[in-house]
C-alpha positions as YAML, in Angstrom:
chain: A
units: angstrom
residues:
- id: 1
  name: MET
  ca: [-15.58, -9.22, 18.16]
- id: 2
  name: ASP
  ca: [-13.47, -11.88, 16.49]
- id: 3
  name: ILE
  ca: [-14.02, -12.37, 12.75]
- id: 4
  name: LYS
  ca: [-12.93, -15.51, 10.92]
- id: 5
  name: VAL
  ca: [-11.91, -14.98, 7.31]
- id: 6
  name: PHE
  ca: [-11.66, -17.90, 4.92]
- id: 7
  name: THR
  ca: [-9.96, -17.98, 1.56]
- id: 8
  name: ILE
  ca: [-9.16, -20.45, -1.21]
- id: 9
  name: PRO
  ca: [-6.34, -22.81, -0.25]
- id: 10
  name: GLY
  ca: [-3.06, -21.47, -1.71]
- id: 11
  name: LEU
  ca: [-4.15, -17.81, -1.53]
- id: 12
  name: GLU
  ca: [-3.40, -17.24, 2.12]
- id: 13
  name: ASP
  ca: [-0.42, -14.91, 1.37]
- id: 14
  name: GLU
  ca: [-2.62, -12.79, -0.89]
- id: 15
  name: MET
  ca: [-5.29, -12.55, 1.75]
- id: 16
  name: THR
  ca: [-2.77, -11.56, 4.36]
- id: 17
  name: SER
  ca: [-1.34, -8.87, 2.03]
- id: 18
  name: PHE
  ca: [-4.83, -7.52, 1.28]
- id: 19
  name: HIS
  ca: [-5.67, -7.24, 4.96]
- id: 20
  name: ALA
  ca: [-2.37, -5.57, 5.70]
- id: 21
  name: GLN
  ca: [-3.41, -2.79, 3.24]
- id: 22
  name: TYR
  ca: [-7.07, -2.46, 4.12]
- id: 23
  name: ASN
  ca: [-8.93, -2.23, 7.48]
- id: 24
  name: VAL
  ca: [-12.49, -3.46, 7.95]
- id: 25
  name: GLU
  ca: [-14.50, -0.42, 9.04]
- id: 26
  name: THR
  ca: [-17.99, -1.85, 9.01]
- id: 27
  name: ILE
  ca: [-19.58, -5.23, 8.47]
- id: 28
  name: ILE
  ca: [-23.01, -5.03, 6.93]
- id: 29
  name: SER
  ca: [-25.52, -7.78, 7.25]
- id: 30
  name: PRO
  ca: [-28.29, -7.79, 4.66]
- id: 31
  name: PRO
  ca: [-31.71, -6.95, 6.10]
- id: 32
  name: ASP
  ca: [-34.37, -9.70, 6.56]
- id: 33
  name: GLU
  ca: [-37.01, -7.74, 4.60]
- id: 34
  name: LYS
  ca: [-37.08, -5.32, 1.68]
- id: 35
  name: ILE
  ca: [-35.89, -1.75, 2.36]
- id: 36
  name: ASN
  ca: [-38.88, 0.68, 2.26]
- id: 37
  name: ASN
  ca: [-37.13, 4.01, 2.82]
- id: 38
  name: LEU
  ca: [-35.73, 4.59, -0.67]
- id: 39
  name: LYS
  ca: [-35.79, 8.09, -2.16]
- id: 40
  name: PRO
  ca: [-38.73, 8.94, -4.38]
- id: 41
  name: LYS
  ca: [-37.75, 8.42, -7.99]
- id: 42
  name: ALA
  ca: [-38.20, 12.04, -8.82]
- id: 43
  name: GLU
  ca: [-35.39, 12.91, -6.33]
- id: 44
  name: ARG
  ca: [-32.87, 10.28, -7.49]
- id: 45
  name: THR
  ca: [-29.44, 10.91, -9.10]
- id: 46
  name: CYS
  ca: [-27.23, 8.09, -10.24]
- id: 47
  name: ARG
  ca: [-24.02, 7.92, -8.28]
- id: 48
  name: PHE
  ca: [-22.13, 6.39, -11.18]
- id: 49
  name: CYS
  ca: [-23.06, 8.57, -14.18]
- id: 50
  name: GLY
  ca: [-24.40, 11.56, -12.24]
- id: 51
  name: VAL
  ca: [-27.60, 11.73, -14.29]
- id: 52
  name: SER
  ca: [-30.80, 12.71, -12.44]
- id: 53
  name: ASN
  ca: [-34.26, 11.29, -12.85]
- id: 54
  name: ASP
  ca: [-35.36, 13.86, -15.46]
- id: 55
  name: ALA
  ca: [-32.71, 12.51, -17.93]
- id: 56
  name: THR
  ca: [-32.73, 8.79, -17.12]
- id: 57
  name: LYS
  ca: [-34.90, 6.08, -15.69]
- id: 58
  name: PHE
  ca: [-34.97, 4.45, -12.23]
- id: 59
  name: LYS
  ca: [-37.47, 1.64, -12.90]
- id: 60
  name: ASN
  ca: [-35.33, -1.34, -11.97]
- id: 61
  name: ILE
  ca: [-34.36, -2.18, -8.43]
- id: 62
  name: PRO
  ca: [-30.52, -2.52, -8.31]
- id: 63
  name: HIS
  ca: [-29.04, -4.76, -5.62]
- id: 64
  name: ILE
  ca: [-26.00, -3.37, -3.78]
- id: 65
  name: ILE
  ca: [-24.74, -6.96, -3.43]
- id: 66
  name: PRO
  ca: [-25.66, -9.18, -6.39]
- id: 67
  name: GLN
  ca: [-28.55, -11.58, -5.98]
- id: 68
  name: LEU
  ca: [-26.26, -14.37, -7.12]
- id: 69
  name: LEU
  ca: [-24.47, -14.01, -3.80]
- id: 70
  name: GLY
  ca: [-27.80, -14.50, -1.95]
- id: 71
  name: ASN
  ca: [-28.81, -10.88, -1.40]
- id: 72
  name: THR
  ca: [-32.54, -10.31, -1.90]
- id: 73
  name: HIS
  ca: [-33.22, -7.17, 0.17]
- id: 74
  name: LEU
  ca: [-30.20, -4.90, 0.18]
- id: 75
  name: VAL
  ca: [-31.09, -2.55, -2.71]
- id: 76
  name: SER
  ca: [-30.19, 0.98, -3.72]
- id: 77
  name: ASP
  ca: [-31.96, 4.09, -4.87]
- id: 78
  name: PHE
  ca: [-28.77, 5.66, -6.47]
- id: 79
  name: GLU
  ca: [-28.20, 3.54, -9.58]
- id: 80
  name: CYS
  ca: [-30.00, 4.33, -12.78]
- id: 81
  name: ASP
  ca: [-31.32, 1.54, -15.12]
- id: 82
  name: ASP
  ca: [-28.51, 2.12, -17.66]
- id: 83
  name: CYS
  ca: [-25.71, 1.73, -15.06]
- id: 84
  name: ASN
  ca: [-27.53, -1.17, -13.42]
- id: 85
  name: SER
  ca: [-27.58, -2.85, -16.82]
- id: 86
  name: HIS
  ca: [-23.97, -2.10, -17.50]
- id: 87
  name: PHE
  ca: [-22.65, -3.38, -14.16]
- id: 88
  name: GLY
  ca: [-25.01, -6.40, -14.34]
- id: 89
  name: ARG
  ca: [-22.97, -7.70, -17.29]
- id: 90
  name: TYR
  ca: [-20.07, -8.35, -14.86]
- id: 91
  name: GLU
  ca: [-22.19, -10.53, -12.65]
- id: 92
  name: ASN
  ca: [-21.97, -13.49, -15.03]
- id: 93
  name: ASP
  ca: [-18.12, -13.18, -14.87]
- id: 94
  name: LEU
  ca: [-18.42, -13.19, -11.02]
- id: 95
  name: ALA
  ca: [-20.67, -16.17, -11.04]
- id: 96
  name: TYR
  ca: [-18.27, -18.08, -13.35]
- id: 97
  name: SER
  ca: [-15.27, -17.20, -11.20]
- id: 98
  name: LEU
  ca: [-17.03, -18.50, -8.08]
- id: 99
  name: GLY
  ca: [-17.80, -21.63, -9.99]
- id: 100
  name: ILE
  ca: [-19.07, -24.54, -7.97]
- id: 101
  name: MET
  ca: [-18.60, -22.80, -4.60]
- id: 102
  name: ARG
  ca: [-22.12, -21.34, -4.68]
- id: 103
  name: THR
  ca: [-23.48, -24.85, -5.06]
- id: 104
  name: PHE
  ca: [-21.36, -26.30, -2.24]
- id: 105
  name: TYR
  ca: [-22.29, -23.41, 0.13]
- id: 106
  name: GLY
  ca: [-25.96, -23.53, -0.87]
- id: 107
  name: THR
  ca: [-26.08, -19.89, -1.92]
- id: 108
  name: LYS
  ca: [-29.40, -19.11, -3.60]
- id: 109
  name: GLY
  ca: [-29.31, -16.83, -6.57]
- id: 110
  name: LYS
  ca: [-32.41, -15.27, -8.09]
- id: 111
  name: GLY
  ca: [-34.32, -18.55, -7.81]
- id: 112
  name: ALA
  ca: [-32.45, -21.46, -6.44]
- id: 113
  name: VAL
  ca: [-29.05, -22.89, -5.57]
- id: 114
  name: PRO
  ca: [-27.19, -23.34, -8.86]
- id: 115
  name: GLY
  ca: [-26.62, -26.91, -9.94]
- id: 116
  name: PHE
  ca: [-23.75, -28.37, -12.00]
- id: 117
  name: GLN
  ca: [-23.17, -31.35, -14.23]
- id: 118
  name: ILE
  ca: [-20.21, -33.60, -14.28]
- id: 119
  name: THR
  ca: [-19.04, -34.23, -17.83]
- id: 120
  name: GLN
  ca: [-16.57, -36.80, -19.00]
...
């Protein structure tokens, strides 16, 4: 299967260097509906902090790929609420670094495609 990879103009050398160091092992496509085979909350252990359900909470539904990138259904059962909150803080930085590209590509976040305003 041929895969086309696109990058930001001017970063072609960096992309080539990255792909020279890393091989694509698996391409995952998000499911079309919510995953329903998650572990029961009583059996969960956070993969990041190692804390089990008896010492932390698993009430939220963490997304493996952030919702701001268009993922609505690829979720995990191995991230506690504290770690989900901690890592969620970085999503704003990711959104800012992607800038207007999410608008141009029509990538829906939690609600809609983000808009932008032109200021002078």
